[in-house]
Amino acid sequence: MKVLLDLQYLNVATTGIKTYMLELANASSAYPHPDIEWIFTHDPDIQAQDSTYRFPKNKIQRLNYHLDYFRWKEFQLPDLVKKHQPDLLICPDFVSPAAALPCRRMTVIHDAFFWEMPQNYPVWWRKYFLNLVKKGLKEPTEIITTTEFSKRALQKHLKLNHPVTVIYQSQKTLGDAIDAEFLASQTLKKGEYFLHIGTFDKRKNLPVLVKAFAEMLKNTRSNFKLVLAGGAGQSVQMNDLPVVKKLVEELGLVEKVVLPGFVTDAQVKALYSAAFGYVFPSENEGFGIPVLEAMAEGVPVIHSDQPALVEVAGGAGLVTQTGDVADLSEKMILLSQDQILRDTLQKKGLERSKEFGPEKFIRAFQQRILSAAH
């Protein structure tokens, strides 16, 4: 069976979708199936390094990207389908071509953010993008999503008859390289900081984390720091980085909150290797890759009671009430003072992370691909 995997979006993806696409492409090569032939629209490594349209600086650059994306989905990708004649087309970035194609389709819709959190997106762009999504679903399509929570949300908002299948994705493969100098450059010591890695999107609730951390310091007089690693939110509406910076200054935490910006995989490994705990207070997630990454590195995790995170963590994390500063502060204090709890979370986290991974990820896809063939 011949499968065409659309990897064009890797040239702008910076969040969990990038991890999803790279892990899927790499796993398809690492764990082949004798009955499945994979064809990539782009070399994944080269496409992921293409920064032509990443982080556009003005409206003209953004417009050029949208035109390029539309041209790809509606003209160039259908041409590739005609050229390669696959049995199945997989689009892992929400959007499939609107044109009728001589093959089956799988479209990955990672979450329902566009429907549930419209305030986080420019009005015209959201309307345009959702129109692309819906047009691509007019043809017979199997929707793939990341959690049972996301499946229920999509069924509620899309109201379509397409089958929706949950395939748990893999956490990011970080490799063995570690930046040994990074912690010292950020004045960080082993076991003396809480960690969060990800963009400063509003839904991540990072101002809540900063306030909770301030309460923790006030009530314990501890020497902990808080590391918030990652780039700005993906749009002006979504970006909480200015809010966080202002809050850090107002609360007198300039020496306590570390903002290293975007970090490489080797720097991520370094941060995980010495973190006391990982905190993920997000109000809305489709999956929550960092939860599994931290667990796999032996870091105890505190996460919000957002359903997708509860589902993915599987009881291996310490749960806090979403948006509740006092409760999050109490959970951070509890973790800092209860060694038995910390040891238990580390053990459970390591076991839970084994339930995910690239081989299980691709085997689930292979099963769906072959089921579609029949």
XYZ file of C-alpha atoms in Angstrom, residues 5-338:
334
model
C 2.705 12.027 3.748
C 2.336 15.807 3.411
C 5.247 17.487 5.221
C 5.045 20.972 3.707
C 3.899 22.636 6.958
C 7.222 21.792 8.624
C 8.630 25.022 7.196
C 6.594 27.082 9.694
C 5.597 24.647 12.443
C 7.178 25.459 15.813
C 4.979 23.706 18.383
C 3.571 20.233 18.977
C 2.546 19.836 15.338
C 6.203 20.039 14.319
C 7.056 17.288 16.801
C 4.116 15.227 15.543
C 5.181 15.487 11.902
C 8.857 14.774 12.524
C 8.171 11.846 14.832
C 5.698 10.342 12.352
C 8.138 10.668 9.446
C 11.078 9.315 11.434
C 9.087 6.434 12.936
C 7.785 5.364 9.522
C 11.411 4.883 8.465
C 12.622 3.384 11.748
C 9.768 0.849 12.019
C 8.783 -0.119 8.464
C 5.887 -2.384 7.553
C 6.302 -4.768 4.592
C 2.890 -3.853 3.189
C 3.305 -0.063 3.394
C 5.427 2.174 1.182
C 5.865 5.720 2.475
C 6.421 8.682 0.174
C 7.301 12.074 1.686
C 6.360 15.292 -0.086
C 9.512 16.868 1.386
C 12.661 15.737 3.124
C 11.591 16.258 6.773
C 14.932 17.584 8.039
C 15.423 20.006 5.167
C 11.842 21.267 5.326
C 12.025 21.759 9.102
C 15.110 23.947 8.643
C 13.529 26.152 5.970
C 12.905 29.501 7.652
C 11.612 31.405 4.621
C 8.174 31.968 6.136
C 8.841 31.295 9.810
C 8.104 34.223 12.144
C 6.997 36.729 9.446
C 7.902 40.309 10.328
C 5.188 42.142 8.403
C 1.820 41.739 6.690
C 3.338 41.195 3.266
C 5.391 38.236 4.514
C 2.335 36.765 6.215
C 0.254 37.209 3.054
C 2.954 35.557 0.943
C 2.991 32.592 3.290
C -0.792 32.176 3.164
C -0.716 32.328 -0.639
C 2.071 29.757 -0.710
C 0.160 27.473 1.673
C -3.042 27.755 -0.363
C -1.164 27.085 -3.606
C 0.430 24.013 -2.050
C -2.755 22.493 -0.654
C -5.047 23.181 -3.596
C -2.713 22.767 -6.578
C 0.731 21.328 -5.905
C -0.311 18.574 -3.489
C -3.092 17.295 -5.796
C -0.513 17.238 -8.604
C 1.758 15.082 -6.439
C -1.155 12.732 -5.795
C -1.591 12.339 -9.558
C 2.150 11.786 -9.972
C 2.668 9.180 -7.227
C -0.830 7.626 -7.292
C -0.915 6.756 -3.583
C -3.645 4.657 -2.013
C -3.765 7.072 0.922
C -2.889 10.734 1.551
C -2.067 11.789 5.129
C -2.251 15.512 5.980
C -0.989 16.037 9.560
C -1.761 19.766 9.722
C -5.569 20.080 9.842
C -6.000 20.821 6.119
C -6.570 18.473 3.186
C -7.096 19.611 -0.440
C -10.630 20.643 -1.350
C -10.357 18.941 -4.756
C -11.598 15.391 -5.305
C -8.654 12.965 -5.206
C -8.347 9.364 -6.465
C -7.260 8.085 -3.046
C -8.407 7.831 0.547
C -7.408 10.471 3.079
C -6.431 10.788 6.692
C -6.430 14.302 8.113
C -4.918 14.934 11.546
C -6.867 17.521 13.549
C -4.904 17.842 16.760
C -7.385 19.795 18.858
C -10.449 22.022 18.810
C -8.701 25.289 19.760
C -9.949 27.150 16.683
C -13.539 26.466 17.726
C -13.148 26.675 21.507
C -10.826 29.682 21.803
C -11.709 32.071 18.948
C -10.446 35.062 20.948
C -6.877 33.831 20.508
C -6.860 34.189 16.726
C -7.244 37.042 14.224
C -10.876 37.041 13.056
C -10.177 37.011 9.311
C -7.444 34.378 9.571
C -9.548 32.054 11.721
C -12.482 32.283 9.302
C -10.197 31.600 6.338
C -8.409 28.670 8.002
C -11.598 26.980 9.220
C -12.977 27.304 5.720
C -9.926 25.439 4.406
C -10.384 22.735 7.046
C -14.074 22.215 6.234
C -13.552 22.170 2.464
C -10.910 19.475 2.879
C -13.355 17.355 4.874
C -15.989 17.263 2.125
C -14.303 14.243 0.578
C -14.301 10.813 2.319
C -11.806 11.299 5.111
C -10.791 9.588 8.333
C -9.970 12.165 11.003
C -7.067 11.318 13.290
C -6.711 13.111 16.611
C -4.504 12.891 19.672
C -6.701 12.102 22.703
C -10.202 10.940 23.574
C -10.813 14.444 24.914
C -9.947 15.984 21.549
C -12.129 13.421 19.790
C -15.172 14.423 21.840
C -14.472 18.120 21.255
C -14.120 17.667 17.489
C -17.283 15.605 17.240
C -19.108 18.384 19.077
C -17.819 21.243 16.917
C -17.464 19.664 13.472
C -20.783 17.786 13.484
C -19.675 15.618 10.569
C -20.124 11.936 9.824
C -16.436 11.280 9.271
C -14.906 8.597 11.511
C -12.613 10.017 14.196
C -9.781 7.819 15.467
C -7.513 8.512 18.437
C -3.820 7.738 17.971
C -1.574 8.668 20.856
C 1.476 10.439 19.534
C 5.078 10.081 20.600
C 6.951 12.512 22.768
C 9.838 14.256 21.044
C 13.002 12.228 20.536
C 15.599 14.501 22.134
C 18.663 12.362 21.488
C 21.669 11.965 23.757
C 23.376 15.322 23.189
C 23.312 17.656 26.173
C 24.564 21.235 26.429
C 26.742 20.948 29.515
C 27.417 24.691 29.688
C 23.833 25.874 29.391
C 22.781 25.621 33.051
C 25.810 27.591 34.221
C 25.135 30.275 31.604
C 21.661 30.706 33.105
C 22.941 30.541 36.729
C 20.928 27.378 37.371
C 21.843 24.624 39.812
C 20.670 21.028 39.891
C 17.456 20.489 41.826
C 16.896 24.190 42.488
C 14.340 25.190 39.850
C 10.885 24.430 38.542
C 10.586 24.209 34.781
C 8.164 24.949 31.961
C 9.062 24.570 28.272
C 6.829 25.867 25.507
C 5.547 28.966 23.769
C 4.027 31.846 25.720
C 0.550 31.268 24.266
C -2.235 32.598 26.498
C -3.751 29.154 26.929
C -0.549 28.010 28.673
C -1.565 30.071 31.759
C 1.996 31.183 32.468
C 0.957 34.321 34.399
C -0.841 31.944 36.784
C 2.387 29.970 37.177
C 4.412 33.117 37.899
C 1.911 34.236 40.555
C 1.854 30.768 42.120
C 5.645 30.711 42.206
C 5.677 34.116 43.922
C 3.249 32.780 46.555
C 5.441 29.733 47.054
C 8.525 31.849 47.689
C 6.584 34.091 50.051
C 5.318 31.150 52.113
C 8.471 29.020 52.170
C 11.414 31.400 51.739
C 13.002 28.753 49.516
C 15.827 29.268 47.022
C 13.996 27.836 44.039
C 13.996 29.514 40.658
C 11.433 29.238 37.884
C 12.554 28.613 34.307
C 10.137 29.531 31.509
C 11.859 28.413 28.324
C 10.420 28.993 24.868
C 9.490 31.578 22.298
C 6.712 34.125 22.093
C 3.108 33.171 21.396
C 2.185 32.561 17.780
C 0.270 35.812 17.300
C -0.305 39.164 18.985
C -3.602 37.876 20.368
C -2.024 34.700 21.709
C 1.271 36.064 23.041
C 1.588 36.323 26.844
C 5.335 36.971 26.917
C 4.958 40.758 27.500
C 2.438 40.028 30.266
C 4.813 37.584 31.939
C 7.784 39.960 31.743
C 5.770 42.794 33.279
C 4.464 40.503 36.027
C 7.967 39.284 36.863
C 9.074 42.892 37.372
C 6.010 43.868 39.408
C 6.438 40.895 41.736
C 10.157 41.511 42.206
C 11.135 38.197 40.621
C 13.720 39.366 38.094
C 16.456 37.373 39.858
C 14.202 34.358 40.363
C 12.490 33.831 36.995
C 14.738 32.766 34.117
C 13.566 33.468 30.552
C 16.141 31.900 28.217
C 13.956 32.126 25.101
C 13.986 29.410 22.457
C 16.105 26.425 23.491
C 17.736 23.683 21.418
C 17.182 19.972 22.049
C 20.563 19.765 23.776
C 19.569 22.645 26.063
C 16.181 21.025 26.728
C 18.016 17.877 27.814
C 20.153 19.956 30.151
C 17.089 21.647 31.661
C 15.304 18.346 32.257
C 18.434 16.738 33.710
C 18.596 19.199 36.611
C 14.968 20.300 37.123
C 13.326 19.767 40.504
C 9.855 19.627 38.968
C 7.990 20.343 35.771
C 4.852 22.529 35.936
C 2.233 22.562 33.170
C -0.727 24.804 34.153
C -2.315 25.004 30.680
C -6.046 25.644 30.343
C -6.408 23.836 27.012
C -4.315 21.127 25.369
C -4.916 18.570 22.680
C -2.213 16.265 24.053
C 0.580 17.809 26.152
C 3.912 16.456 24.880
C 6.054 18.133 27.598
C 4.285 16.091 30.287
C 5.623 12.871 28.762
C 9.021 14.386 27.987
C 9.498 15.401 31.607
C 8.290 12.046 32.902
C 10.637 10.177 30.557
C 13.525 12.246 31.959
C 12.573 11.387 35.547
C 11.179 14.828 36.425
C 8.080 14.929 38.690
C 5.186 16.680 36.945
C 2.503 19.038 38.225
C -0.225 19.581 35.631
C -3.623 21.242 35.455
C -6.845 19.236 35.557
C -7.423 19.992 31.880
C -8.900 16.719 30.504
C -6.283 15.959 27.830
C -3.458 16.334 30.363
C -5.235 14.114 32.877
C -5.720 11.529 30.127
C -2.101 11.591 28.972
C -0.563 11.688 32.458
C -2.659 8.706 33.506
C -2.399 9.408 37.229
C 1.383 9.820 37.147
C 1.289 13.581 37.745
C 0.223 15.842 40.594
C -3.024 17.511 39.514
C -3.852 21.159 40.200
C -7.029 23.110 39.517
C -6.819 25.014 36.241
C -6.251 28.732 36.783
C -6.158 28.476 40.587
C -3.062 30.331 41.808
C -3.427 29.256 45.443
C -3.881 25.580 44.580
C -0.920 25.544 42.212
C 1.257 27.225 44.831
C 0.206 24.621 47.396
C 1.071 21.786 45.001
C 4.521 23.256 44.315
C 5.132 23.583 48.063
C 3.901 20.028 48.641
C 6.280 18.657 46.017
C 9.180 20.618 47.517
C 8.540 19.272 51.031
C 7.387 15.671 50.482
